[in-house]
mmCIF file of C-alpha atoms in Angstrom:
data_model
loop_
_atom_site.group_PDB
_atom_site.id
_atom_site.type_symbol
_atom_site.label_atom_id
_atom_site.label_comp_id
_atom_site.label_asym_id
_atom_site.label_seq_id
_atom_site.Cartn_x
_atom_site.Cartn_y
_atom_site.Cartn_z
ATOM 1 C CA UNK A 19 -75.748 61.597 -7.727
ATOM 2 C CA UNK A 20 -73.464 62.929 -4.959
ATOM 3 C CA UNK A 21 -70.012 61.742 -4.554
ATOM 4 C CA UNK A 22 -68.409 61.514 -1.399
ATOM 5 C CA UNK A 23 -64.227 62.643 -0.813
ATOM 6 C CA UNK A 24 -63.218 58.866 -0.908
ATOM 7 C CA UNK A 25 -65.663 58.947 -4.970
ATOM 8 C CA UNK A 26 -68.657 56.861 -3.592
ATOM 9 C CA UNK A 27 -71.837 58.060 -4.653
ATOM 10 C CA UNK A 28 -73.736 59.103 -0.973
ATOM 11 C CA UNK A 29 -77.259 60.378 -0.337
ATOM 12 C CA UNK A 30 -77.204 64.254 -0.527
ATOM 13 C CA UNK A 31 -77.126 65.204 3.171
ATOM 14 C CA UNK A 32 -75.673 62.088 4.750
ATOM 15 C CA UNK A 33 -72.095 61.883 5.557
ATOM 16 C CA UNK A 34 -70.467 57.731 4.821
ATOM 17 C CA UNK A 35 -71.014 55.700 7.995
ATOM 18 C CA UNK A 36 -67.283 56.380 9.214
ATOM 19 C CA UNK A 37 -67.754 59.903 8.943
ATOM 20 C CA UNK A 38 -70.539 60.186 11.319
ATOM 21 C CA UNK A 39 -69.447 59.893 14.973
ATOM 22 C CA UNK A 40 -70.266 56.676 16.512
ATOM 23 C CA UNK A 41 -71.434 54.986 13.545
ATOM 24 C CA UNK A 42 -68.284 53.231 12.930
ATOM 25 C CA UNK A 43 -67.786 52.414 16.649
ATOM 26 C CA UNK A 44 -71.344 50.939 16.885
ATOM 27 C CA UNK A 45 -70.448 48.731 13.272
ATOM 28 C CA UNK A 46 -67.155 47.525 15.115
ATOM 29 C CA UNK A 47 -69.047 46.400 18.156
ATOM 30 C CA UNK A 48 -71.606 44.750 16.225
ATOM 31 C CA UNK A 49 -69.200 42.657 13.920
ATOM 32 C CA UNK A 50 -66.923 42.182 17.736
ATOM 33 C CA UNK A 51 -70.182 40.745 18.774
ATOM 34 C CA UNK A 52 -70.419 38.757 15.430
ATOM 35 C CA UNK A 53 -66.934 36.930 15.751
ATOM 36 C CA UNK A 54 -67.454 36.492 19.758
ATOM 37 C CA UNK A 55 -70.315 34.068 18.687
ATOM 38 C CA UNK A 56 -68.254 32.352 16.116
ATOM 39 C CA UNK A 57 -64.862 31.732 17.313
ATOM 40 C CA UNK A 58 -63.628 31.602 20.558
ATOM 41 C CA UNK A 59 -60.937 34.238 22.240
ATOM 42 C CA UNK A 60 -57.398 33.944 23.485
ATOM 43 C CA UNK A 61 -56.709 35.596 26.704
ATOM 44 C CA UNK A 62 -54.055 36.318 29.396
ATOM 45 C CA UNK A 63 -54.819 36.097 33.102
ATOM 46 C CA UNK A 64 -52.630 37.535 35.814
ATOM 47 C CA UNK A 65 -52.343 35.614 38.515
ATOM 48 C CA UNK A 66 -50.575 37.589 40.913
ATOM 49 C CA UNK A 67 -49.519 35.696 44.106
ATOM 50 C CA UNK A 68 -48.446 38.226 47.405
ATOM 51 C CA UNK A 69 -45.711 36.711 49.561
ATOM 52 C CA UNK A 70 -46.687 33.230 48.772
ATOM 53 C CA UNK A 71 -50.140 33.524 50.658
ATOM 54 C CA UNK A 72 -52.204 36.455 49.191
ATOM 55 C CA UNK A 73 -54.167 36.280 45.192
ATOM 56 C CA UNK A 74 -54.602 39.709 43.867
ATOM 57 C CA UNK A 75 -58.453 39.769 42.649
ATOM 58 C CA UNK A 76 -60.485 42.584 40.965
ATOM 59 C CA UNK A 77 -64.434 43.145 41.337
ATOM 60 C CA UNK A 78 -65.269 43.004 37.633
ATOM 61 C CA UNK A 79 -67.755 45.893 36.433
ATOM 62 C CA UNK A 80 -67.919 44.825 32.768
ATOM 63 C CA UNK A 81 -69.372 40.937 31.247
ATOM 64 C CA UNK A 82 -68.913 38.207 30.957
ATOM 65 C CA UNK A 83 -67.902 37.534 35.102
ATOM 66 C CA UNK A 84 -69.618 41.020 35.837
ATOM 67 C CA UNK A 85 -69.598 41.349 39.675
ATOM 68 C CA UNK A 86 -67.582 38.633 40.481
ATOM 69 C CA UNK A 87 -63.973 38.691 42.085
ATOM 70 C CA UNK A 88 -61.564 37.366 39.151
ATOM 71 C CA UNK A 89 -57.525 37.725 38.380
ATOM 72 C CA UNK A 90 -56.870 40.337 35.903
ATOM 73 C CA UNK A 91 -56.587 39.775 32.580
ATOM 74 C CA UNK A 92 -57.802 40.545 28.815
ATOM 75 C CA UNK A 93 -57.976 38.926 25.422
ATOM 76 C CA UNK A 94 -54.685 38.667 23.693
ATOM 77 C CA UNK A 95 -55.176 41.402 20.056
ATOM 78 C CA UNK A 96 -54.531 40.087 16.349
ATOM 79 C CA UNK A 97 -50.828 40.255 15.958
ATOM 80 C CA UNK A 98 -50.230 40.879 19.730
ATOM 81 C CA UNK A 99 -47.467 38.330 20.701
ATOM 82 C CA UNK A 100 -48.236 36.613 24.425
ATOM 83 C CA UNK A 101 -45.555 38.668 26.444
ATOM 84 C CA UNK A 102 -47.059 41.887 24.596
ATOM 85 C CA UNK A 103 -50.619 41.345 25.753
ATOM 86 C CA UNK A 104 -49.112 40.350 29.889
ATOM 87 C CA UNK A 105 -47.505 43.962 29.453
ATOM 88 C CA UNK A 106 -50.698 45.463 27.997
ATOM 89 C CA UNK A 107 -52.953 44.492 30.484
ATOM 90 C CA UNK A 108 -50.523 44.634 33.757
ATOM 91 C CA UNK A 109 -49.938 48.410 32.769
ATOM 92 C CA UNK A 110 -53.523 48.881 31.976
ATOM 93 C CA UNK A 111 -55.076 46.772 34.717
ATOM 94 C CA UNK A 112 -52.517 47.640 37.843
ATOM 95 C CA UNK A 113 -50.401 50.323 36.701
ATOM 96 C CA UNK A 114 -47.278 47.276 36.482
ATOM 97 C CA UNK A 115 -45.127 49.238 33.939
ATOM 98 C CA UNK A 116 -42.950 46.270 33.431
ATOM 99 C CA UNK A 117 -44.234 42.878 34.300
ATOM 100 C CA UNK A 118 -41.740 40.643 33.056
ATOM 101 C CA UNK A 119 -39.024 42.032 35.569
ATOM 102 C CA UNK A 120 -40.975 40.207 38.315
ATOM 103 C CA UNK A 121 -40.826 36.478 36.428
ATOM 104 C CA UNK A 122 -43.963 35.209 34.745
ATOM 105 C CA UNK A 123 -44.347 31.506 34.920
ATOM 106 C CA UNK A 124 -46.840 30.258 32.839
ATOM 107 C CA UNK A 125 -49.773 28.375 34.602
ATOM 108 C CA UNK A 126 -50.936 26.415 31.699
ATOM 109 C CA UNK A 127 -54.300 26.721 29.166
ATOM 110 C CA UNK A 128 -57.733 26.722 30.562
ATOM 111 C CA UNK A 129 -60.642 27.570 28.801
ATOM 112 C CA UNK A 130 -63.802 29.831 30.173
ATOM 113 C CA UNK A 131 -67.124 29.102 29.217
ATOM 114 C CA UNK A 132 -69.642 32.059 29.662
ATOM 115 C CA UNK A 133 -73.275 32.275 28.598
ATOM 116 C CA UNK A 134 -73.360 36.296 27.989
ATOM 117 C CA UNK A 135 -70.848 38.378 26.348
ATOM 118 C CA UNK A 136 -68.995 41.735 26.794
ATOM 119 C CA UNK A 137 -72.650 43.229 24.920
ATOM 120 C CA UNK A 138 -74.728 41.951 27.485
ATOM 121 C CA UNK A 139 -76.945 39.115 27.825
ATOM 122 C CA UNK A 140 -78.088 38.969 23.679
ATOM 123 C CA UNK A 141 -77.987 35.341 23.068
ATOM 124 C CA UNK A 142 -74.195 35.555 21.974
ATOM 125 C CA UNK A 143 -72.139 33.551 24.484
ATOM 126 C CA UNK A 144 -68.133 33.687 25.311
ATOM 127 C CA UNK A 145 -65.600 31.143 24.933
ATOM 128 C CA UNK A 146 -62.123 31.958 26.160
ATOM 129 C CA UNK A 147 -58.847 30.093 25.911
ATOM 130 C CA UNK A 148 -56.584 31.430 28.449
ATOM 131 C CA UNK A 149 -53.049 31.512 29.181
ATOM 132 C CA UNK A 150 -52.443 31.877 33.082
ATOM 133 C CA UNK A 151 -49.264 33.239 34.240
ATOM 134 C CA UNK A 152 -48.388 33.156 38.019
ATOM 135 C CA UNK A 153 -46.555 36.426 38.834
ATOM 136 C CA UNK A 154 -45.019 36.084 42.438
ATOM 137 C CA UNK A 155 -44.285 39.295 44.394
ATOM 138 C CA UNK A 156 -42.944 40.282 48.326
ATOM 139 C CA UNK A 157 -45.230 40.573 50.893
ATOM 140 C CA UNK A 158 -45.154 44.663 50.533
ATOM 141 C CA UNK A 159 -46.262 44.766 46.968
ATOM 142 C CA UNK A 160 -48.877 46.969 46.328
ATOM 143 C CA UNK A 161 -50.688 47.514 42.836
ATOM 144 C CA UNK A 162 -51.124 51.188 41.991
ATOM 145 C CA UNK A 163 -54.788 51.698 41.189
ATOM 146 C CA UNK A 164 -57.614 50.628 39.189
ATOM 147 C CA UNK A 165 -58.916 50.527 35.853
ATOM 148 C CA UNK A 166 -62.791 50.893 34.080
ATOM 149 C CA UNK A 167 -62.610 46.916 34.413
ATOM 150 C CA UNK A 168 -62.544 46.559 37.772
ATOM 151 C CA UNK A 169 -64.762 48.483 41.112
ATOM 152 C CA UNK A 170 -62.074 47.357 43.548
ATOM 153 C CA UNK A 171 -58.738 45.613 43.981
ATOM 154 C CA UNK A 172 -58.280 43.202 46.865
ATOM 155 C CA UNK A 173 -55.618 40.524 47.833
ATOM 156 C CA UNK A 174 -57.393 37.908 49.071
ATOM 157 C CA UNK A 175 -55.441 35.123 51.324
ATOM 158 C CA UNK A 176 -55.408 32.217 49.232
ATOM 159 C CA UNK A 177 -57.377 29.515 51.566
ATOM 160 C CA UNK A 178 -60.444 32.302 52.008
ATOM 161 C CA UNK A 179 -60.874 32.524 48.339
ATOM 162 C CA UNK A 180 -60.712 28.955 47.612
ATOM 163 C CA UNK A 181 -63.799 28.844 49.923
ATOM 164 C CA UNK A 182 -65.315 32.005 48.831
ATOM 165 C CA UNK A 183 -68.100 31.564 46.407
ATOM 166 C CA UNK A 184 -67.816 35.337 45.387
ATOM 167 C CA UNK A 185 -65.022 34.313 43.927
ATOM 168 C CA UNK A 186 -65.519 33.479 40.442
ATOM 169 C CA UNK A 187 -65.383 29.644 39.903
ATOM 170 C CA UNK A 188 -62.769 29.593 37.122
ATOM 171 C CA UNK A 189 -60.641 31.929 39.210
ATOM 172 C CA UNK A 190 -60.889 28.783 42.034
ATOM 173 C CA UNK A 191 -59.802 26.608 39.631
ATOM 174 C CA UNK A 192 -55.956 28.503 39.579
ATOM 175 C CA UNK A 193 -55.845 28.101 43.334
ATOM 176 C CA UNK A 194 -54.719 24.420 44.050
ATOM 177 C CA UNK A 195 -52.251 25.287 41.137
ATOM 178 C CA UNK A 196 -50.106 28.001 44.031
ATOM 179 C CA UNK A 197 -49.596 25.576 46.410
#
């Protein structure tokens, strides 16, 4: 019998799973995937709103809602309080370093139902509760780039995405809420 640093007895040869690189990455994914199919997620969207007329939208690259024009947002993390997670994903998302100068209001719950999850389509679906927060800038705001979530930023003018079926359905369902 071999013992490892940590006193486990290990195969001779074989480093423990969190030793080898990627092993424990792929075990985190796979329980992620495990408790994606059991509970469902708490989430922030940022609805940003350009001189009262313009929705900021990002082309998503990753699932669930890959390729479709959405708000940003992301899940909310285990101990993460609310206005954390809005700072989080506005600095991570659009390069916003500080969010909460420009006023949050919150929007109100909605939940997103998905039939894939970030893994891909595997028979595990999503359920999100999310916590929209209308963020209303001047006319000249700009964001600063992009992030691996998104292929492109766009501000859309708020009556063309209402009709726009590229733009994701639960996205829609913020619009008649910026009037």
């Amino acid at each position: 019998v071999i013992l490892g640093a940590d006193g486990a007895p290990r195969q001779a040869g074989r480093r423990p799973a969190a030793a080898r690189p990627g092993v424990q990455q792929v075990e985190s994914q796979q329980r992620f995937v495990e408790l994606v199919g059991a509970l469902p997620l708490v989430s922030v969207d940022l609805v940003l709103v350009r001189g009262g007329c313009e929705i900021l939208f990002g082309l998503r690259t990753n699932r669930p809602a890959q390729g479709s024009w959405f708000v940003p947002g992301g899940r909310i993390l285990k101990d993460e309080r609310r206005a954390d997670a809005l700072t989080r994903v506005a600095r991570r998302e659009l390069g916003i370093d500080d969010i909460h100068a420009l006023a949050p209001s919150f929007l109100g719950p909605f939940e997103h139902f998905y039939p894939d999850c970030f893994a891909g389509d595997i028979g595990v679906t999503t359920h999100y509760v999310v916590l929209a927060h209308r963020i209303d800038v001047p006319a000249d705001f700009d964001v600063q780039g992009i992030d691996d979530q998104h292929e492109s930023l766009r501000w859309w003018p708020i009556a063309e995405a209402t009709a726009s079926a590229d733009v994701h359905r639960y996205t829609r369902d913020y619009l008649p809420l910026l009037g």
